[in-house]
XYZ file of C-alpha atoms in Angstrom:
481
model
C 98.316 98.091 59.368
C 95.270 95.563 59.143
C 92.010 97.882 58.606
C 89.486 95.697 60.860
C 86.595 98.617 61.474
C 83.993 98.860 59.032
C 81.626 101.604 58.191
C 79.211 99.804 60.840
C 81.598 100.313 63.529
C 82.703 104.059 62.574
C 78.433 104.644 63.188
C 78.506 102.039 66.223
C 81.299 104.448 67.801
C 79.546 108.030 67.181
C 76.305 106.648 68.137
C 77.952 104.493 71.434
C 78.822 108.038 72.911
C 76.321 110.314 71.826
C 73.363 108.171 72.859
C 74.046 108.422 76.821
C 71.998 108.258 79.695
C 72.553 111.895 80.580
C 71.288 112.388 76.813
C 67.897 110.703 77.601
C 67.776 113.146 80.161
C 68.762 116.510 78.636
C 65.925 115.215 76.009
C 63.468 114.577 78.630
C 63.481 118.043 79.820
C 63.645 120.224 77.324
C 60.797 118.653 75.988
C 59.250 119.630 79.063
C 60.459 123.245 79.039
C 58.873 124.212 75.600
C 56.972 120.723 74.695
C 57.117 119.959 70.750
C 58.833 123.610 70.038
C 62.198 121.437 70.968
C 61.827 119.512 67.966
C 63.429 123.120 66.338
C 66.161 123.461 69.104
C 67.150 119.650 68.141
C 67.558 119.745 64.468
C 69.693 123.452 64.928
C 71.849 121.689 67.448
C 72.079 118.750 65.130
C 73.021 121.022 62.115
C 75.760 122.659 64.345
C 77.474 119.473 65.179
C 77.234 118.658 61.399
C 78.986 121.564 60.347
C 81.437 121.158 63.152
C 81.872 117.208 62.144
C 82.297 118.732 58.404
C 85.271 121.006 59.479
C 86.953 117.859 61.405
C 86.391 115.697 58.642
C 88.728 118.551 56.794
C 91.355 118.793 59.497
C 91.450 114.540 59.478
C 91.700 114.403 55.369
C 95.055 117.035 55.980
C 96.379 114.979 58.606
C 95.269 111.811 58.579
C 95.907 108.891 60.555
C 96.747 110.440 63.969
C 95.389 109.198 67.468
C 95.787 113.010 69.286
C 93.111 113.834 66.211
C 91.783 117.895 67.586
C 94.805 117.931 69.717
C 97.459 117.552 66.922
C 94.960 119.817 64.506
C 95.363 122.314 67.390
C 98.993 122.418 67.788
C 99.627 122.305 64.422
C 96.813 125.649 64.051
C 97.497 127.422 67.235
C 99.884 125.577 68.808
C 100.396 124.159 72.429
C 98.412 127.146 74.917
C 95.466 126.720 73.404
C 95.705 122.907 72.889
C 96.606 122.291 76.222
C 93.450 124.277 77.527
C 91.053 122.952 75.178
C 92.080 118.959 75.177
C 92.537 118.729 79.188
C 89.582 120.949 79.780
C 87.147 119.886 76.842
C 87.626 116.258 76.281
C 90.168 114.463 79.361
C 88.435 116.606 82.361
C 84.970 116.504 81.020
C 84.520 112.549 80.479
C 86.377 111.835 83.726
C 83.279 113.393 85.175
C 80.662 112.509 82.747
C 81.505 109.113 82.468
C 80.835 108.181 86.080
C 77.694 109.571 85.878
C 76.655 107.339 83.487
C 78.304 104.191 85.488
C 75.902 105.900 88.378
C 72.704 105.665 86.590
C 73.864 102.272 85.264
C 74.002 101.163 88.720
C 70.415 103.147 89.722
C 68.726 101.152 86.522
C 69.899 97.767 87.700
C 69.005 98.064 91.150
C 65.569 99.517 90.310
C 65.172 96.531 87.460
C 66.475 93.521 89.926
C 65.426 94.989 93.069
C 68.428 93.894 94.752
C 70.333 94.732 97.739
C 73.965 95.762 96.588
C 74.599 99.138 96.791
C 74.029 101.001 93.319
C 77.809 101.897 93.432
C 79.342 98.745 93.365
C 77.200 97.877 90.571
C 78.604 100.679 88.680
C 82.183 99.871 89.856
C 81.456 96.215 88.313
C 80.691 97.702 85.017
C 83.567 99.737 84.577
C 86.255 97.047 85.495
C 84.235 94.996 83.096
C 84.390 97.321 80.180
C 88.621 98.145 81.518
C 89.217 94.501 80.961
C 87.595 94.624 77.640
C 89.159 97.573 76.198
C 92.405 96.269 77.222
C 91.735 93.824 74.829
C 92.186 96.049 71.882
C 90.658 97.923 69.460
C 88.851 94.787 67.654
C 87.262 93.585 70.892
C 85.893 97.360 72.004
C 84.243 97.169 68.736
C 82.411 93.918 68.556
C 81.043 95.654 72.042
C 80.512 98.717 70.594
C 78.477 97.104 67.668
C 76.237 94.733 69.691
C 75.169 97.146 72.418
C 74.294 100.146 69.603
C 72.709 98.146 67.764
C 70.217 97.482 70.330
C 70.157 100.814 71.930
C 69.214 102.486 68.637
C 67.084 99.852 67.967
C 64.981 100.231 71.290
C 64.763 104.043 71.470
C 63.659 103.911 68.059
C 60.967 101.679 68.703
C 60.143 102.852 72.032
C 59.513 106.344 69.928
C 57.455 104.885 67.344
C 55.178 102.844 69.325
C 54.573 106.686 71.025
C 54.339 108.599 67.978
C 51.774 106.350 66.535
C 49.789 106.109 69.826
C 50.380 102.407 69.661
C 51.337 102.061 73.627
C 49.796 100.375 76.331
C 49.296 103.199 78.551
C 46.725 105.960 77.845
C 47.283 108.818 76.015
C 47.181 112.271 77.289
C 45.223 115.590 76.011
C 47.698 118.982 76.215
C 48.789 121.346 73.323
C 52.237 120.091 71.437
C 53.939 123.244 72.298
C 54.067 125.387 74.987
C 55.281 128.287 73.222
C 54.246 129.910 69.454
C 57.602 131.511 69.421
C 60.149 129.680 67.376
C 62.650 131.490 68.794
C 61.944 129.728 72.427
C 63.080 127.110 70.195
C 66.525 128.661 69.194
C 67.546 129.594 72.546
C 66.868 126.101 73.758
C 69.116 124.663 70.998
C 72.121 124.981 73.821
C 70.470 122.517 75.808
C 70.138 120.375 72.491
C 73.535 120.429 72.245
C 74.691 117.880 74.411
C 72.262 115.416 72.501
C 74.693 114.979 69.508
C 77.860 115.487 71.442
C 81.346 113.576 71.129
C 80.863 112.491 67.309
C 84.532 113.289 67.025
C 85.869 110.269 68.969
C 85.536 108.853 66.100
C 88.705 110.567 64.903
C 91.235 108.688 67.097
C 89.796 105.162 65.286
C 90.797 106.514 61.689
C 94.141 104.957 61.468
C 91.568 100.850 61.771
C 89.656 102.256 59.801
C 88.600 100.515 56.536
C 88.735 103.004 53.546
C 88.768 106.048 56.198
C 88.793 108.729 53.388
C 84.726 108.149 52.832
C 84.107 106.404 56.123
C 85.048 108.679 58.432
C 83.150 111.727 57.494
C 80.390 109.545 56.362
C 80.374 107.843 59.460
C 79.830 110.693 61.586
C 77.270 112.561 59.573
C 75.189 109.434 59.708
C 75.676 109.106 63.381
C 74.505 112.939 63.782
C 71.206 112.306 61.483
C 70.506 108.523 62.969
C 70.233 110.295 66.254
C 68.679 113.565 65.078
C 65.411 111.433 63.546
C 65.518 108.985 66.881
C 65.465 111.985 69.037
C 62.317 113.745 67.108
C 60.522 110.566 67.241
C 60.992 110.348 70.835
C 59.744 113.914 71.493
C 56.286 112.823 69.419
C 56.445 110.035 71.990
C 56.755 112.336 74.960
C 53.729 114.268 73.908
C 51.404 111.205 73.576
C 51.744 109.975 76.547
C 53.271 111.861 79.607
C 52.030 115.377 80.732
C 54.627 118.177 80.384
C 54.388 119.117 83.168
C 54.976 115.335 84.985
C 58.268 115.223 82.738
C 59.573 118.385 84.389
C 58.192 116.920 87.751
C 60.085 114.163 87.257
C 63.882 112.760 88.376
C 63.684 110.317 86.248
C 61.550 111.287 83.464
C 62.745 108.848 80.717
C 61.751 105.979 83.265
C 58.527 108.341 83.219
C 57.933 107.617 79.320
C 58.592 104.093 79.799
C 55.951 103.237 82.726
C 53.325 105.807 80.758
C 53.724 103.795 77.417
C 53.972 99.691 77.722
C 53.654 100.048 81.766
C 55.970 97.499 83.498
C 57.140 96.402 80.250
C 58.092 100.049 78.992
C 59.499 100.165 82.464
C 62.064 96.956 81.850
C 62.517 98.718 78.625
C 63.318 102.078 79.124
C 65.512 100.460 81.874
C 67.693 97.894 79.569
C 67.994 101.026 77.215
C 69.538 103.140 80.046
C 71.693 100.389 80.964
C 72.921 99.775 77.246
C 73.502 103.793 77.157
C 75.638 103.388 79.897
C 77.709 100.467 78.811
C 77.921 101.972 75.256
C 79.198 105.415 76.371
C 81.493 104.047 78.965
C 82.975 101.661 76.446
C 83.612 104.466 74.035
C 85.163 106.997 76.393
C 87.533 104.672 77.610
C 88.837 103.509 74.525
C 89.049 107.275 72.528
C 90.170 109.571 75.197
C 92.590 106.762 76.050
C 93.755 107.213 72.840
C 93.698 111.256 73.051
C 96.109 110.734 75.840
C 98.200 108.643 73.661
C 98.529 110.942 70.614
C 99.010 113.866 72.866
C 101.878 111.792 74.758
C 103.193 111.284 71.552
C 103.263 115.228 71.027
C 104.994 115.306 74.516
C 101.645 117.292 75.938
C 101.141 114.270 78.078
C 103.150 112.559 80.455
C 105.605 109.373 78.108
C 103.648 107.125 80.425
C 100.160 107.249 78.794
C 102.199 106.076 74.713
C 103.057 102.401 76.406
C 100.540 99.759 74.591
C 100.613 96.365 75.263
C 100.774 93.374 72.814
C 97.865 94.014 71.700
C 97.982 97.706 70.954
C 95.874 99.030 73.892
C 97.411 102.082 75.221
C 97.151 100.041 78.680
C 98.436 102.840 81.145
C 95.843 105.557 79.776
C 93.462 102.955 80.084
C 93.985 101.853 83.573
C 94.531 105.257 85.258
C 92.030 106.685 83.199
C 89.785 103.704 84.503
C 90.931 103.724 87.994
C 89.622 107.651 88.073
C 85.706 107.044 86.647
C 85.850 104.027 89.820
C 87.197 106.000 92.321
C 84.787 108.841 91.688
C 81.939 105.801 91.321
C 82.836 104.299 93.960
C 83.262 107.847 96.427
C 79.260 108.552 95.421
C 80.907 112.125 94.008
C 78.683 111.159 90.612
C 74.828 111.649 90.573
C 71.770 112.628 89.201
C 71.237 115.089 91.482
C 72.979 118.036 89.729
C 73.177 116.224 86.037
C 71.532 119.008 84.407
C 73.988 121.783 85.807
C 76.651 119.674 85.443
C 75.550 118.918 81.111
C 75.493 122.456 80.515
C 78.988 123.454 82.768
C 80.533 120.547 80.290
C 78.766 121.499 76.928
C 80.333 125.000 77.327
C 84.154 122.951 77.175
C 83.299 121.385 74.153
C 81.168 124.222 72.387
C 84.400 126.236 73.085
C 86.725 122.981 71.322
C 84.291 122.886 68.989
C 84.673 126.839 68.320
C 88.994 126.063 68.167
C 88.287 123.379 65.439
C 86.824 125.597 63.011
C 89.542 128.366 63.597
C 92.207 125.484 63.132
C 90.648 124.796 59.815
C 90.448 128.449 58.577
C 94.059 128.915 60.024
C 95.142 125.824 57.826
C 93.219 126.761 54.878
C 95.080 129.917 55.008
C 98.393 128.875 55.589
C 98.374 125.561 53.386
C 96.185 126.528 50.379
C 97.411 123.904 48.005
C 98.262 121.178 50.294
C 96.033 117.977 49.230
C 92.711 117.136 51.113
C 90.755 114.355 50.295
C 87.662 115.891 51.388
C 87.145 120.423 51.666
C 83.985 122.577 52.144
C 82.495 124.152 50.069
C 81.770 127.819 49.550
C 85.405 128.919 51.522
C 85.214 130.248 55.250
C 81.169 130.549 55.249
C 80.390 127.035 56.545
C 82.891 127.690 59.666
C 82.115 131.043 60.073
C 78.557 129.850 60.813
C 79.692 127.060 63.080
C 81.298 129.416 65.006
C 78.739 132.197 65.244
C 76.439 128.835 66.186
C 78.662 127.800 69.119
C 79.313 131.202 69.953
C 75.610 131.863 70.346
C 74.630 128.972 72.519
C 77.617 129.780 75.072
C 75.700 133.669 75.322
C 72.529 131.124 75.966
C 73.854 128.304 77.585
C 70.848 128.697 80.097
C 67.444 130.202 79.423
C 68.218 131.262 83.682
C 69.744 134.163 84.446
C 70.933 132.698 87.719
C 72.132 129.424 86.433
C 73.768 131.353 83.353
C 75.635 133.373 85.330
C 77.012 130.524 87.710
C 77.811 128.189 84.304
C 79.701 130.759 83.419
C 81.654 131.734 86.404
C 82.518 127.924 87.287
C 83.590 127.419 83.723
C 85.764 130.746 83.707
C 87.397 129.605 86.958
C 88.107 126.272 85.817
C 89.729 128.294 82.377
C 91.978 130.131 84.411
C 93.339 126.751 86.144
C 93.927 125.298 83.110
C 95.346 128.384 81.388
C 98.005 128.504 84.030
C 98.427 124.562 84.014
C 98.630 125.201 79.926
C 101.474 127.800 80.604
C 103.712 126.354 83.012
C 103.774 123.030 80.910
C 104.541 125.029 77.906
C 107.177 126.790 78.921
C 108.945 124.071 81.698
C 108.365 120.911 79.744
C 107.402 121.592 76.279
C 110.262 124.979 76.133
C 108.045 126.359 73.088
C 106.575 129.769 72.951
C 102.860 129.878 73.805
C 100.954 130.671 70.685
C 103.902 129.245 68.101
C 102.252 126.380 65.649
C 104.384 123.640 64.726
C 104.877 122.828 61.352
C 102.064 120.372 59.765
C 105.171 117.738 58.822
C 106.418 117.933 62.405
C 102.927 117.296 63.942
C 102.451 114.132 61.832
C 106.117 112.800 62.402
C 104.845 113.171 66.053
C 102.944 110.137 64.866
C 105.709 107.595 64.531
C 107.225 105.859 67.760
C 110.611 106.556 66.566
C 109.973 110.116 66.895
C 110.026 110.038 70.652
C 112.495 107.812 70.967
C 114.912 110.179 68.903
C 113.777 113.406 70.912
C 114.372 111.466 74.279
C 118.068 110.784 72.762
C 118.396 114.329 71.642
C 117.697 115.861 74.941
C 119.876 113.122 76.884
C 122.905 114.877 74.725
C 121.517 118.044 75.082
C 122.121 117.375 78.789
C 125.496 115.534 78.733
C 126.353 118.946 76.820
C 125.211 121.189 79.600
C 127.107 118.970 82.292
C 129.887 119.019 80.201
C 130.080 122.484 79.724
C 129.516 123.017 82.997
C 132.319 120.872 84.709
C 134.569 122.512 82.257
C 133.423 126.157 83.553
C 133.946 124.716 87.181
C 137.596 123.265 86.387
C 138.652 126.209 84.758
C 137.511 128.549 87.962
């Protein structure tokens, strides 16, 4: 296979989805909640991802290559229950209703930048049939995106934070303490709502197989996506306490807008705006093309329906991609996504993936345990320590997803419900489609075979016989009666 994505890309990818809109956001306000103190609450979140991006880097260098990436890790640790539950719930549910919400501020930003009279909606519906079309294209077209619009976004929100760090804006500065709290561990608590600032650096799993020299690539990749963003995001907070009042930034709807009209004025305005807009297009662009390819690799594994493995000629798994589409415009184009309840919404979804994140580092002490000598091209250090702190980390900010009781409470009931739906979903499909016990891993050689059309074109063959058999065997029973 021709290797066409560079390093660059790899970064372009991690950064495209983890610098979102809704990111901007989650930034915005828990700067307001505990002012400079969230500088602390960022770099812990940031040093949880990295340890959870260290542990996937493991999984990929034992099974490398495949497009399911935590899915196949997971059936090959725990095997399908838990897979099920976590890759429906954490990654394919999730996005479907993240990504519109990016799409929806997309639309917002352009009508509040152009001032003109289409409904924000449609404008969002234009972008994603845009970035459909493109991704249909293939893997080397969603990457020249990818690698144009990141550049720019990390180069604006970089700048943007400097020019407030230094005091170097337009707009005057404002006098109020950097932190509103002495107590660092304000700071820890918070780190849950930190989380979602570095989240999704695993999508760049699924792109290993184009990737150029993938054994130091892709872990390098996404540790330098999780400390690119890290630094961007502590600028930005410097920024934040130049020039807008901490109290104004919790006042606010829109508070990254906020930043930009406080700092350059109308120009920080335009600014802050193209930046939201490139967010949008960047983290659209990248959920479209990796959970499309989730959905194939977990097709592949028969966890999916066939449908979602056809590609076209140009390798774009083209079904995933237009019914995965079709959803983000349908719920665009109903209204269903807005700001309005982003916040609640960020921490109901950062549960899902703190609990995926949680099942990668099991799969990797599971593996470790089970195939001690079998070769990785990159391991941990220092045995089960560095996982056993991820997941005492994740663990930690799901007990303190919310610094509410209230809100807490209600996070935690929607996401239990939603648990239960997919725990049942996760059973009946084991048991009535996949006809494997629930908690029975398959065998490491078996998941990567999974990997190779052929492999579901043989098991399609093998159950047509297995049929034929039974209807043999049946009209046989029937004659002799």
């Amino acid at each position: 296979m021709e290797k066409k994505l560079g390093l660059f890309s790899v970064v372009s990818t991690g950064v495209g989805l983890i610098v979102a809109t809704t990111c901007l956001m989650s930034l915005c306000q828990g700067a307001a909640s505990i002012g400079g103190m969230f500088i602390v609450s960022i770099v812990l979140a940031c040093a949880l991802n990295m340890i959870t991006a260290a542990s996937l880097a493991e999984l990929n260098a034992l099974m490398p290559n495949l497009t399911g990436g935590l899915a196949q890790y997971t059936l090959a640790g725990l095997g399908p229950f838990v897979t099920l539950v976590s890759m429906v719930g954490g990654y394919i549910v999730c996005n479907a209703l993240m990504a519109p919400s990016e799409g929806a501020m997309f639309g917002l930003a352009i009508k509040e930048l152009t001032g003109v009279g289409i409904p924000a909606s449609v404008i969002s519906v234009a972008l994603t049939a845009i970035l459909i079309v493109i991704n249909l294209f293939g893997v080397d077209m969603f990457a020249k995106i990818q690698n144009v619009v990141a550049f720019l976004l990390i180069g604006s929100l970089l700048l943007l934070g400097v020019i407030g760090a230094v005091g170097a804006g337009t707009g005057a500065e404002v006098s109020q303490s950097f932190a509103l709290t002495d107590n660092v561990m304000d700071g820890v608590n918070m780190a849950a709502a930190a989380f979602w600032l570095f989240i999704g650096v695993e999508f760049i799993i699924p792109i290993a197989k184009y990737v150029d020299n993938p054994r130091r690539n892709i872990p390098l990749g996404m540790f330098l996506s999780l400390g690119i963003i890290c630094v961007i995001q502590i600028v930005m907070v410097l920024g934040l306490y130049h020039y807008t009042g901490w109290s104004a930034l919790a006042a606010s709807d829109t508070p990254h807008i906020l930043y930009g009209i406080s700092l350059l004025g109308n120009v920080g305005k335009a600014w802050i705006g193209l930046v939201t807009v490139l967010a949008a297009i960047s983290t659209q662009n990248s959920v479209i093309n990796s959970i499309t390819k989730i959905c194939y690799g977990m097709a592949k594994m028969n966890m999916l329906p066939s449908l979602f493995q056809k590609t076209n000629r140009r390798g774009a798994p083209y079904i995933g991609i237009l019914i995965y589409g079709t959803v983000i415009l349908l719920i665009e184009a109903t209204g269903l996504a807005s700001a309005s309840s982003l916040s609640f919404m960020i921490l109901v979804a950062s549960v899902f993936w703190m609990v995926s994140y949680i099942i990668s580092h099991i799969n990797l002490l599971v593996l470790r345990r089970r195939l001690p000598k079998a070769p990785r091209t990159f391991k941990l250090p220092f045995g089960p320590v560095i996982p056993l702190i991820g997941i005492a980390g994740m663990v930690y900010m799901v007990v303190n997803i919310s610094t509410d009781p209230a809100q807490r409470a209600a996070i935690l009931t929607i996401d239990a419900v939603i648990f239960v739906i997919l725990a049942i979903y996760a059973a009946l499909w084991s048991k009535f489609k996949l006809r494997m016990p629930l908690f029975q891993p398959l065998s490491l050689e078996k998941v990567m075979a999974m990997e190779h059309p052929a492999y579901f074109q043989l098991r399609q063959e093998a159950a047509r016989k297995q049929r034929e058999q039974r209807e043999k065997e049946r009209q046989v029973q029937s004659h002799s009666v």
